[in-house]
Tab-separated table of C-alpha atoms in Angstrom:
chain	number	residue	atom	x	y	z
A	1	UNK	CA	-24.960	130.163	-17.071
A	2	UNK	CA	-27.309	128.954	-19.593
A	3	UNK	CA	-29.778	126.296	-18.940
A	4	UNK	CA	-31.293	123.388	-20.581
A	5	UNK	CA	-34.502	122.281	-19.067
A	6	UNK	CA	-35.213	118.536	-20.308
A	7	UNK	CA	-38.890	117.907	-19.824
A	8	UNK	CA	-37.721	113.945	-19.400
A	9	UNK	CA	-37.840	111.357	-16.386
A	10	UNK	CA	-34.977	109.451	-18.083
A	11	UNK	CA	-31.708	110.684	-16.075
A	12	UNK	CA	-29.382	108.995	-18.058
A	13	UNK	CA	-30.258	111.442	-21.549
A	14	UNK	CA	-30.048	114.329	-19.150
A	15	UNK	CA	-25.947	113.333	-18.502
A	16	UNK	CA	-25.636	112.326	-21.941
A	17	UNK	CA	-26.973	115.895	-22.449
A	18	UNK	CA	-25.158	117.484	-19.827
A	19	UNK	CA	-21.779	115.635	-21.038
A	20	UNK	CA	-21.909	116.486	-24.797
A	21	UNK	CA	-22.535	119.766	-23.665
A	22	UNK	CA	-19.237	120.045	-21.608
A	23	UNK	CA	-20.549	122.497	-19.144
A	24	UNK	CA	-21.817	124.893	-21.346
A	25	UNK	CA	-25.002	124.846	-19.677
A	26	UNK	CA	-26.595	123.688	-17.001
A	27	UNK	CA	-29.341	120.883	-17.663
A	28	UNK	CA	-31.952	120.312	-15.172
A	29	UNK	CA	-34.643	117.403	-15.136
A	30	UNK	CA	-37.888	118.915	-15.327
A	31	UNK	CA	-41.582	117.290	-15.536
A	32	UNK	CA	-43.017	121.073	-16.138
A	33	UNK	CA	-41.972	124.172	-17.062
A	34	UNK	CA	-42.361	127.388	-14.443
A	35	UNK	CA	-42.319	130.610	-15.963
A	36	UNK	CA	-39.699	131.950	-13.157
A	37	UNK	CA	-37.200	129.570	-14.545
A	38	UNK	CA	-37.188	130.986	-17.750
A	39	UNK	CA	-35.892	134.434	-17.137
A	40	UNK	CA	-32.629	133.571	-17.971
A	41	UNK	CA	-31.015	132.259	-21.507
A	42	UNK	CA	-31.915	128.671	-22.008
A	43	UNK	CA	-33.834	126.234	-24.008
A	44	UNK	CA	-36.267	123.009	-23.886
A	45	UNK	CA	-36.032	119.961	-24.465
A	46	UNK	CA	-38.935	117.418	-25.016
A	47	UNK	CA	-38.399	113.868	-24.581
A	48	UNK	CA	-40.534	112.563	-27.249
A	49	UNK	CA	-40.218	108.651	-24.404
A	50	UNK	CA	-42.128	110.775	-21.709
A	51	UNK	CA	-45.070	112.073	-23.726
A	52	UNK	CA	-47.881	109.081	-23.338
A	53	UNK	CA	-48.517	107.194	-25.899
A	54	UNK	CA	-52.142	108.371	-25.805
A	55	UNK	CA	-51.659	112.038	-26.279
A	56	UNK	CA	-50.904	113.655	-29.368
A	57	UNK	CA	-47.108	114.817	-30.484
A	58	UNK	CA	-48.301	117.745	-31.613
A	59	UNK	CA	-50.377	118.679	-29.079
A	60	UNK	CA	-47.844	118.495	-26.251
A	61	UNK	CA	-45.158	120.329	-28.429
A	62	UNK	CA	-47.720	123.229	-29.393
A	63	UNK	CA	-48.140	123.259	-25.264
A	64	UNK	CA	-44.903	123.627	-24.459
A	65	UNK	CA	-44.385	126.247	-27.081
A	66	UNK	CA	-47.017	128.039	-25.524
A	67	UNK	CA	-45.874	128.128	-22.040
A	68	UNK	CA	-41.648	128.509	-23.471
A	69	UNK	CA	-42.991	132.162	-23.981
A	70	UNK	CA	-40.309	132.153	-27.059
A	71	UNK	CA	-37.561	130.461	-25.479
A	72	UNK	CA	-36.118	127.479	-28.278
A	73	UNK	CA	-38.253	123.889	-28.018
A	74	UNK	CA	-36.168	120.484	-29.345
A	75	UNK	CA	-37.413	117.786	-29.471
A	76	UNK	CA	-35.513	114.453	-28.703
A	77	UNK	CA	-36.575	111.645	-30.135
A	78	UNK	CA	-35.614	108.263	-32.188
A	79	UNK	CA	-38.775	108.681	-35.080
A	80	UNK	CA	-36.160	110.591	-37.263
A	81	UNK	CA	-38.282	110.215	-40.463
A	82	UNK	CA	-39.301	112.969	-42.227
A	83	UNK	CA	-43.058	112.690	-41.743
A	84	UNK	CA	-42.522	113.153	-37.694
A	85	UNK	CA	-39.831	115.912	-38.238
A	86	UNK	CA	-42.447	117.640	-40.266
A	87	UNK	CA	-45.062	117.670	-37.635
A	88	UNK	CA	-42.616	118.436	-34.670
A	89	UNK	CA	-41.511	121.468	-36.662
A	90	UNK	CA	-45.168	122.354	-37.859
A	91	UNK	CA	-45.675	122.375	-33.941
A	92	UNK	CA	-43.864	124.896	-33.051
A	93	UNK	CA	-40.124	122.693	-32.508
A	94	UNK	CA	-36.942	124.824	-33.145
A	95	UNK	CA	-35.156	121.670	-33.897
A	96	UNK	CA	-35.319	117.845	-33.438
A	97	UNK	CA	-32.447	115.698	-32.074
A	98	UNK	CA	-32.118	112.023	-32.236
A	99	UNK	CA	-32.631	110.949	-28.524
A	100	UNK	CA	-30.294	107.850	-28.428
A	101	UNK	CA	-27.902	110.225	-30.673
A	102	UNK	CA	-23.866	110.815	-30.029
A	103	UNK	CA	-22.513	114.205	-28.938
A	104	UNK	CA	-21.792	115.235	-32.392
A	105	UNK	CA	-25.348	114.764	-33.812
A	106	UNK	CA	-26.519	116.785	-30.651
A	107	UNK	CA	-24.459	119.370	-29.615
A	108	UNK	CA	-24.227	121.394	-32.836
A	109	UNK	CA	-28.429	121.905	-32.777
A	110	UNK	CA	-28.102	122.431	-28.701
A	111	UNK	CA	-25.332	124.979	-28.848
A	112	UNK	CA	-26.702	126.937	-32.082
A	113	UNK	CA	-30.092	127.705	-30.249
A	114	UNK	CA	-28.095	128.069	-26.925
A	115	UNK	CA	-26.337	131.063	-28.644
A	116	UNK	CA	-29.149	132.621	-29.876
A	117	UNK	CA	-30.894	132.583	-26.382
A	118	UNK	CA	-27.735	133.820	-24.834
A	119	UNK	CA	-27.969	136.604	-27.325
A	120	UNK	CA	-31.658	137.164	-27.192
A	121	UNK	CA	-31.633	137.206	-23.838
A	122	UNK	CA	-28.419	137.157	-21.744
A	123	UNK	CA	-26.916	140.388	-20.374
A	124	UNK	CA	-24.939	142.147	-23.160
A	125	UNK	CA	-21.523	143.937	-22.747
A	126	UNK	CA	-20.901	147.344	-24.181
A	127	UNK	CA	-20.718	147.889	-27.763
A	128	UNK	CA	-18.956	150.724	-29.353
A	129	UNK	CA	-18.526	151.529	-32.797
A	130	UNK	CA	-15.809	153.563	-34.382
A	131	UNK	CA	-16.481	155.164	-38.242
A	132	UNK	CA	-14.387	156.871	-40.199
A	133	UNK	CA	-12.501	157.680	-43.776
A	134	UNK	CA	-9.012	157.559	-42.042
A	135	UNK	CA	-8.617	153.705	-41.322
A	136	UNK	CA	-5.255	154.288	-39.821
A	137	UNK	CA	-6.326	156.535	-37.762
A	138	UNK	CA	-9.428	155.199	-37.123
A	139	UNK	CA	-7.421	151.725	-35.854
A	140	UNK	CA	-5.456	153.835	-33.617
A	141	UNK	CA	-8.032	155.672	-31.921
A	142	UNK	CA	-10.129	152.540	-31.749
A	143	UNK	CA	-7.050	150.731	-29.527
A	144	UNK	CA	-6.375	153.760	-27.702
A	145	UNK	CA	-9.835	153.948	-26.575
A	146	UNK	CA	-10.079	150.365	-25.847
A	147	UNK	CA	-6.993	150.048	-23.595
A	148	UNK	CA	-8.429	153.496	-22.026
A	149	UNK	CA	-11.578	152.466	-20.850
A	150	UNK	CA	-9.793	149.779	-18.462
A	151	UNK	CA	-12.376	147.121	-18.185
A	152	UNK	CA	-11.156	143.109	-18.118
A	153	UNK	CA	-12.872	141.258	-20.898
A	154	UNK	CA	-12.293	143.761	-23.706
A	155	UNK	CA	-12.543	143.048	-27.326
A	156	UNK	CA	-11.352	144.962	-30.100
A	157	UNK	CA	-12.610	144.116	-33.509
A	158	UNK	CA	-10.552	145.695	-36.540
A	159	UNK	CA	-11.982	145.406	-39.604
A	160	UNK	CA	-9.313	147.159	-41.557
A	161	UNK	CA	-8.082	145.312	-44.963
A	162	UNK	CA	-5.538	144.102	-46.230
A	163	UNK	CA	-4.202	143.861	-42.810
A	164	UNK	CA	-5.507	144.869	-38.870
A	165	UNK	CA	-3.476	147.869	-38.310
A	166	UNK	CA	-4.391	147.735	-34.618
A	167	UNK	CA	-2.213	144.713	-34.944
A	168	UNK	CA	0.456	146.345	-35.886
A	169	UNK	CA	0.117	149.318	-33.233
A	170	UNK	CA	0.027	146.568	-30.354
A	171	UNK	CA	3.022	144.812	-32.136
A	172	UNK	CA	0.845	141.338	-32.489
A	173	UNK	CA	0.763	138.417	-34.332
A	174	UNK	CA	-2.902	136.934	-35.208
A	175	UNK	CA	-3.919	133.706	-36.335
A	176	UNK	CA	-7.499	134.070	-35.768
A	177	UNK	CA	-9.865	136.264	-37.722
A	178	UNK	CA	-13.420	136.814	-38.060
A	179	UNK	CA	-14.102	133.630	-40.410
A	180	UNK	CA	-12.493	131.390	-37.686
A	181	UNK	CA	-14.898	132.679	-35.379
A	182	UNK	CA	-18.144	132.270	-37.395
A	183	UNK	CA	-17.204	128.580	-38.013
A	184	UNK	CA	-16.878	128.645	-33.921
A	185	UNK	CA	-19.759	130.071	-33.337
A	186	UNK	CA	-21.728	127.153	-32.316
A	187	UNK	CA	-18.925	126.092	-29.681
A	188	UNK	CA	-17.665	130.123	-29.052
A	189	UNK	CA	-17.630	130.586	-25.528
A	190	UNK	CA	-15.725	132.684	-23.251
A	191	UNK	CA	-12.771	130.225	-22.553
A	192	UNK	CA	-12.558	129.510	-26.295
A	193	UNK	CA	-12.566	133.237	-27.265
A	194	UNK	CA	-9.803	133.310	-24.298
A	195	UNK	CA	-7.770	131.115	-26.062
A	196	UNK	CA	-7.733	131.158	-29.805
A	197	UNK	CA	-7.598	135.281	-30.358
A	198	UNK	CA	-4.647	137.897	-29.929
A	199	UNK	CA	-4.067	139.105	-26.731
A	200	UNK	CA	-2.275	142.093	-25.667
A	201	UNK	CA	0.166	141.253	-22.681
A	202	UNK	CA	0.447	144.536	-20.909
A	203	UNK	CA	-3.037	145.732	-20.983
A	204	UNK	CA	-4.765	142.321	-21.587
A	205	UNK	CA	-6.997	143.766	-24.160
A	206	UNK	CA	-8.185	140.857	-26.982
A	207	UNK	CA	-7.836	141.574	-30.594
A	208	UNK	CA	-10.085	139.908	-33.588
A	209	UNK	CA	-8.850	140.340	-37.199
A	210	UNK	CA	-11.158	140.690	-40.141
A	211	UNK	CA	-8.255	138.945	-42.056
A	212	UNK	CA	-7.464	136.719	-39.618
A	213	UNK	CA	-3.654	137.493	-40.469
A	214	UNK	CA	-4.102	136.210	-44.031
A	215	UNK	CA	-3.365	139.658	-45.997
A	216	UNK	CA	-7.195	139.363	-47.240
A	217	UNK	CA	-10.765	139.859	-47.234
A	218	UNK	CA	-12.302	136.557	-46.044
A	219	UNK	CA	-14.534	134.960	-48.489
A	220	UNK	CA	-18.065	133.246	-47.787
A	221	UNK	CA	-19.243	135.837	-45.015
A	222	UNK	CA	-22.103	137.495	-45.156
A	223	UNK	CA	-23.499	140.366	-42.920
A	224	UNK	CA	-25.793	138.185	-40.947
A	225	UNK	CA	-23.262	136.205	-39.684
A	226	UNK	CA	-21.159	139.085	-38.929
A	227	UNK	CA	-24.041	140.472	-37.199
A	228	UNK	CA	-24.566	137.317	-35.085
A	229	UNK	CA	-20.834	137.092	-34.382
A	230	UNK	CA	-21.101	140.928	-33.009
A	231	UNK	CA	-24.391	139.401	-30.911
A	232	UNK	CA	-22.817	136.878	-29.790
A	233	UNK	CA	-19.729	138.294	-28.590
A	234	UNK	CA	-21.181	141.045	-26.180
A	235	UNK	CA	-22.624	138.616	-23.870
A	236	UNK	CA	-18.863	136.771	-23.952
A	237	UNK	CA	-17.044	140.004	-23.612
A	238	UNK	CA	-17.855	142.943	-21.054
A	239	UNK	CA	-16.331	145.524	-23.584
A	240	UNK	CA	-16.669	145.245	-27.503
A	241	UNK	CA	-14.856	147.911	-29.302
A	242	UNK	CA	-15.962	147.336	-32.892
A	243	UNK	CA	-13.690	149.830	-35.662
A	244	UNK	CA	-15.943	149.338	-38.802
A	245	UNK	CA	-12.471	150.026	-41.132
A	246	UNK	CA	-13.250	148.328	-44.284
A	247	UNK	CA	-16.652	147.500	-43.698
A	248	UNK	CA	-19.041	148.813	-45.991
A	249	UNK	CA	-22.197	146.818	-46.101
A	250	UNK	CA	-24.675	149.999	-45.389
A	251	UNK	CA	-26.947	146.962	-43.915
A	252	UNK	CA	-24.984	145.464	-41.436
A	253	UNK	CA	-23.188	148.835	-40.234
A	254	UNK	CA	-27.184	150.199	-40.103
A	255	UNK	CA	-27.550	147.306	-37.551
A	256	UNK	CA	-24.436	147.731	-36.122
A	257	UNK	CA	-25.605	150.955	-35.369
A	258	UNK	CA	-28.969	150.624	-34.334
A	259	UNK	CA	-27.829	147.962	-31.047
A	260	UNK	CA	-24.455	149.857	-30.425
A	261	UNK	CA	-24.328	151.766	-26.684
A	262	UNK	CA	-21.515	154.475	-28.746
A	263	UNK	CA	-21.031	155.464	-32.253
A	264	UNK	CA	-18.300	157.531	-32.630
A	265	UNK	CA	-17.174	159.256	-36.189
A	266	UNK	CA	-13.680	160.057	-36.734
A	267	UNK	CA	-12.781	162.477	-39.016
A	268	UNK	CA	-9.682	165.190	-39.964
A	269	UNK	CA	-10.041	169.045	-40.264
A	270	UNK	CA	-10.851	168.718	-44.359
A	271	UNK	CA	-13.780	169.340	-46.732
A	272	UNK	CA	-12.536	165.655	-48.414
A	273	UNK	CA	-12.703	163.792	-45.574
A	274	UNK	CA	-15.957	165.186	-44.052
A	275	UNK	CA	-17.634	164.228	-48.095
A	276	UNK	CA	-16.684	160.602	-47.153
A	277	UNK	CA	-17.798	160.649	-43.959
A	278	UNK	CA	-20.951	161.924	-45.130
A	279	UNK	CA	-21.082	159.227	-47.955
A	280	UNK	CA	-20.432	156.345	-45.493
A	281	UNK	CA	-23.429	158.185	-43.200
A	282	UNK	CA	-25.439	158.004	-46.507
A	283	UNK	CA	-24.447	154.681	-47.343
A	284	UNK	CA	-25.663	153.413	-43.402
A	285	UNK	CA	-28.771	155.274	-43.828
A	286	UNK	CA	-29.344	155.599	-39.928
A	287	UNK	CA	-32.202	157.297	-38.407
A	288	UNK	CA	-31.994	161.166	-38.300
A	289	UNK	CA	-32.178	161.053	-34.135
A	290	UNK	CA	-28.999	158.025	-34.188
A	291	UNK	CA	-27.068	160.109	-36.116
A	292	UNK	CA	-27.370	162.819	-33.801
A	293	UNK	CA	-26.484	160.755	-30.927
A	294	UNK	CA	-22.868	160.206	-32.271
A	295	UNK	CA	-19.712	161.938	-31.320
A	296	UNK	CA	-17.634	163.319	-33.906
A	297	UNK	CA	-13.704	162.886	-32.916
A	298	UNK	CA	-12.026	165.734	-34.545
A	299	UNK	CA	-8.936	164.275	-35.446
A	300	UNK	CA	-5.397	165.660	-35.362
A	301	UNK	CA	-7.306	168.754	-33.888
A	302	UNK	CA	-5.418	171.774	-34.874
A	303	UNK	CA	-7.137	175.374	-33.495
A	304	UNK	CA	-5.564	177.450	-36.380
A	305	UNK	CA	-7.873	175.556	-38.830
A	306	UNK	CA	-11.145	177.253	-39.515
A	307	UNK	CA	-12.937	174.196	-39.903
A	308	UNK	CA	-13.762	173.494	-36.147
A	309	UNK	CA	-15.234	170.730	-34.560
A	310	UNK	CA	-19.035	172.490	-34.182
A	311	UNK	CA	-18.685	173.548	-38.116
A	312	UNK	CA	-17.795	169.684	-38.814
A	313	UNK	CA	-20.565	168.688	-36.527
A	314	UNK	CA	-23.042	170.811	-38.576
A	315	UNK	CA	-22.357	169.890	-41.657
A	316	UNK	CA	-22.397	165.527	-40.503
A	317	UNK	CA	-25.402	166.110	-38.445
A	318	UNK	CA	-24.171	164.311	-35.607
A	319	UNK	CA	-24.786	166.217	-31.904
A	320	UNK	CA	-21.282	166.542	-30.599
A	321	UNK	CA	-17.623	166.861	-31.075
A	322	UNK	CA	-14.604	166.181	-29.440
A	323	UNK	CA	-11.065	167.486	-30.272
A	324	UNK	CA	-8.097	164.671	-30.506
A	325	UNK	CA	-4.840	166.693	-30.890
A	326	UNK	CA	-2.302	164.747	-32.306
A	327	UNK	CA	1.231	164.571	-31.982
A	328	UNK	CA	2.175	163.044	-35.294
A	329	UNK	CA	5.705	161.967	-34.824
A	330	UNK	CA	4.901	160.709	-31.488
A	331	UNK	CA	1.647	158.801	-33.026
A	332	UNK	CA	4.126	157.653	-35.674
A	333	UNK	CA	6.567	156.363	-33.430
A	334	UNK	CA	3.688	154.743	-31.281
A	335	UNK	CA	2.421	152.769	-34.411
A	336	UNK	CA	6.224	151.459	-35.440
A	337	UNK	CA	7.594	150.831	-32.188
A	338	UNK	CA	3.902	148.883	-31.667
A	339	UNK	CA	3.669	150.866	-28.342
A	340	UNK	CA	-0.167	152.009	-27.652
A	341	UNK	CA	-0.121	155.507	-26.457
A	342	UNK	CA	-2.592	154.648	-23.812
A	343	UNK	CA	0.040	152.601	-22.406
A	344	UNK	CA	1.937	155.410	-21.365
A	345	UNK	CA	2.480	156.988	-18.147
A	346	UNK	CA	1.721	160.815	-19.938
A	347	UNK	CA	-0.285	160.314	-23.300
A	348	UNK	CA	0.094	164.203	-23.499
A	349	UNK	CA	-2.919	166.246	-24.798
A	350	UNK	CA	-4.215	162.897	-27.082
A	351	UNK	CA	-4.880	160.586	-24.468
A	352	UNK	CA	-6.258	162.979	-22.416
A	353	UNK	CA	-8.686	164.113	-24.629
A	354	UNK	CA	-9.787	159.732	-25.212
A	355	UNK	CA	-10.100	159.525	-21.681
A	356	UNK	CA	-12.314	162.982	-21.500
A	357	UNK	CA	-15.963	162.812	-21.820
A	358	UNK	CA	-17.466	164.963	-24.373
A	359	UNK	CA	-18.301	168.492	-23.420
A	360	UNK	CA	-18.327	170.102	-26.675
A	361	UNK	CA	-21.905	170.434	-28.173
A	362	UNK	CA	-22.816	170.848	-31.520
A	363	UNK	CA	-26.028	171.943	-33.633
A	364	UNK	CA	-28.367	170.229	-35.771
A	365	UNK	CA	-27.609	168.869	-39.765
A	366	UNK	CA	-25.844	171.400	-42.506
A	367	UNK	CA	-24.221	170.517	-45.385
A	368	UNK	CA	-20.775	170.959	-46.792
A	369	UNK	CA	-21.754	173.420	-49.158
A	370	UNK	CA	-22.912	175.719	-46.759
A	371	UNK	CA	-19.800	174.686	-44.605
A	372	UNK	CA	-17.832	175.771	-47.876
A	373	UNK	CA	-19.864	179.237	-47.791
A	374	UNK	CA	-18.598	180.322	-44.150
A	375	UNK	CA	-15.311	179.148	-44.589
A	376	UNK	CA	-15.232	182.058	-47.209
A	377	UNK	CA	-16.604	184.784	-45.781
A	378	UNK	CA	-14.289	184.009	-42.414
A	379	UNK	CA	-10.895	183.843	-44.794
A	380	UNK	CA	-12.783	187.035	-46.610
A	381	UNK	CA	-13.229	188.821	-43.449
A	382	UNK	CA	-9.350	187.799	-42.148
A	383	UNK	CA	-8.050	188.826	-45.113
């Protein structure tokens, strides 16, 4: 749990404290600040009543900043006029509360920097990221994947528009979309999360909505707080499975990137699809060495196609590939009945293949063009 060290001898702020904050953190009554306590996610607070009146503000802020080593300083205190706000901030404070204030003048500042610590510096939950042209398919495969990898406190994030199809495939009903959260943010917490998204009965996995079950894009969101959000959920969630569907913000999907544990690019057996693939690797921008360290699902595998999984890989650049065979009526039939493959007792070759680490290796950037060129000559040669 996070903690709130109040550098205070006044008991009664710290409950105040302690009750706005609902048990979010912990807040312990502190005259000094030891570095061991501070290896966890938490923040200070100064109690502008215990700093004598002989000493400086600023002084004993800037020395508290100092020994924080970066954790968030507020500063509680009833001088709310600007020209003390100024100099707390100019000190090095993160915020300033009014000390005699009520929970809903306090809590908002607490649990803003609260989430930020948790995120700079609580323990973080996998992150995977799914790409691809196909956003059906790429919802699909995203669920499948989730529900496969078994772990309690998993959280898909669809971002297909105008609606989640991973909704549809687990046959559920959402109220609660990505704007919802980001207006939560400064109160999101495990047992909120719990309680306000989708949730799959049978497999218990949690589903977030880019439309939030509206039919639309939400408006007023920017990529910083959908990077935040992402943050913010991994230390709430033990598993984040993130399918980038609509997304196309080359900045935030860079980021994305850059802090996920797995990026994995979905993509069919065609020339087409791998050009937008490419153009959505373009449009990210990623490092040469990230985009080598993603797996390329080779969806709806078929052998007979001449464009393998290794040829695909070369011409993407990423360093490995991974056949999904696909059953399409069965896959079909999945999606309308709302029945997750993964669910089943046999998956047949699809599932297996999800639940199969990746084996298949693959060489270093192509390009389509020169993907085009041995196509050729092999159809030359078989013919």
């Amino acid at each position: 749990m996070a903690a709130i060290f109040l550098l205070s001898v006044d008991r009664m702020l710290a409950q105040r404290i302690d009750e706005a904050m609902g048990g979010r953190a912990r807040v312990e009554l502190v005259q000094s600040i030891e570095r061991e306590a501070l290896a966890g996610p938490c923040l200070i607070v100064i109690d502008r009543a215990a700093i004598p009146p002989e000493r400086a503000l600023s002084a004993a802020i800037a020395t508290v900043v100092e020994s924080a080593n970066g954790r968030p300083v507020v500063l509680a205190t009833d001088e709310m006029e600007a020209e003390p706000l100024l100099r707390a901030i100019r000190a090095g404070a993160s915020d300033v509360v009014p000390r005699g204030g009520e929970a809903a003048e306090i809590v908002p500042v607490l649990a803003r920097l609260l989430n930020d610590a948790v995120a700079d510096r609580g323990s973080r939950g996998r992150l995977t990221l799914l790409l691809g042209a196909d956003r059906d398919a790429c919802a699909m495969a995203a669920t499948d994947m989730a529900i496969a990898g078994g772990r309690s406190s998993t959280l898909l994030i669809d971002c297909t528009l105008p609606t989640s199809a991973a909704a549809t495939y687990l046959d559920l009903n959402v109220d609660y979309g990505l704007a919802s959260a980001i207006s939560d943010m400064e109160r999101l917490d495990a047992s909120l999360l719990a309680s306000t998204v989708a949730r799959h009965g049978p497999s218990g996995l949690m589903l977030l909505t880019f439309d939030g079950g509206t039919g639309a894009e939400p408006a007023g969101l920017t990529p910083g707080d959908l990077a935040a959000l992402i943050r913010l959920l991994r230390t709430i969630c033990g598993d984040v499975m993130l399918n980038a569907g609509s997304l196309r913000h080359g900045g935030l999907l860079r980021e994305v990137v850059a802090e996920a544990d797995r990026v994995e690019l979905l993509c069919g057996q065609s020339i087409r699809e791998i050009e937008a693939c490419r153009r959505l690797l373009d449009r990210i921008g990623a490092e040469r060495e990230r985009v080598e360290a993603m797996r390329l699902l080779v969806w709806d595998h078929l052998p007979g196609v001449l464009l393998d999984g290794r040829r695909m890989a070369d011409a993407l650049g990423v360093g490995s590939a991974m056949a999904l065979p696909a059953d399409r009526a069965r896959i079909r039939n999945a999606l309308n009945a709302g029945r997750p493959m993964a669910m089943e007792a046999d998956g047949g070759a699809y599932i297996a293949a999800i639940r199969r680490p990746c084996r298949a290796g693959a060489g270093r950037g192509g390009g389509t063009d020169r993907l085009r060129r041995a196509m050729l000559k092999i159809v030359e040669k078989a013919s």
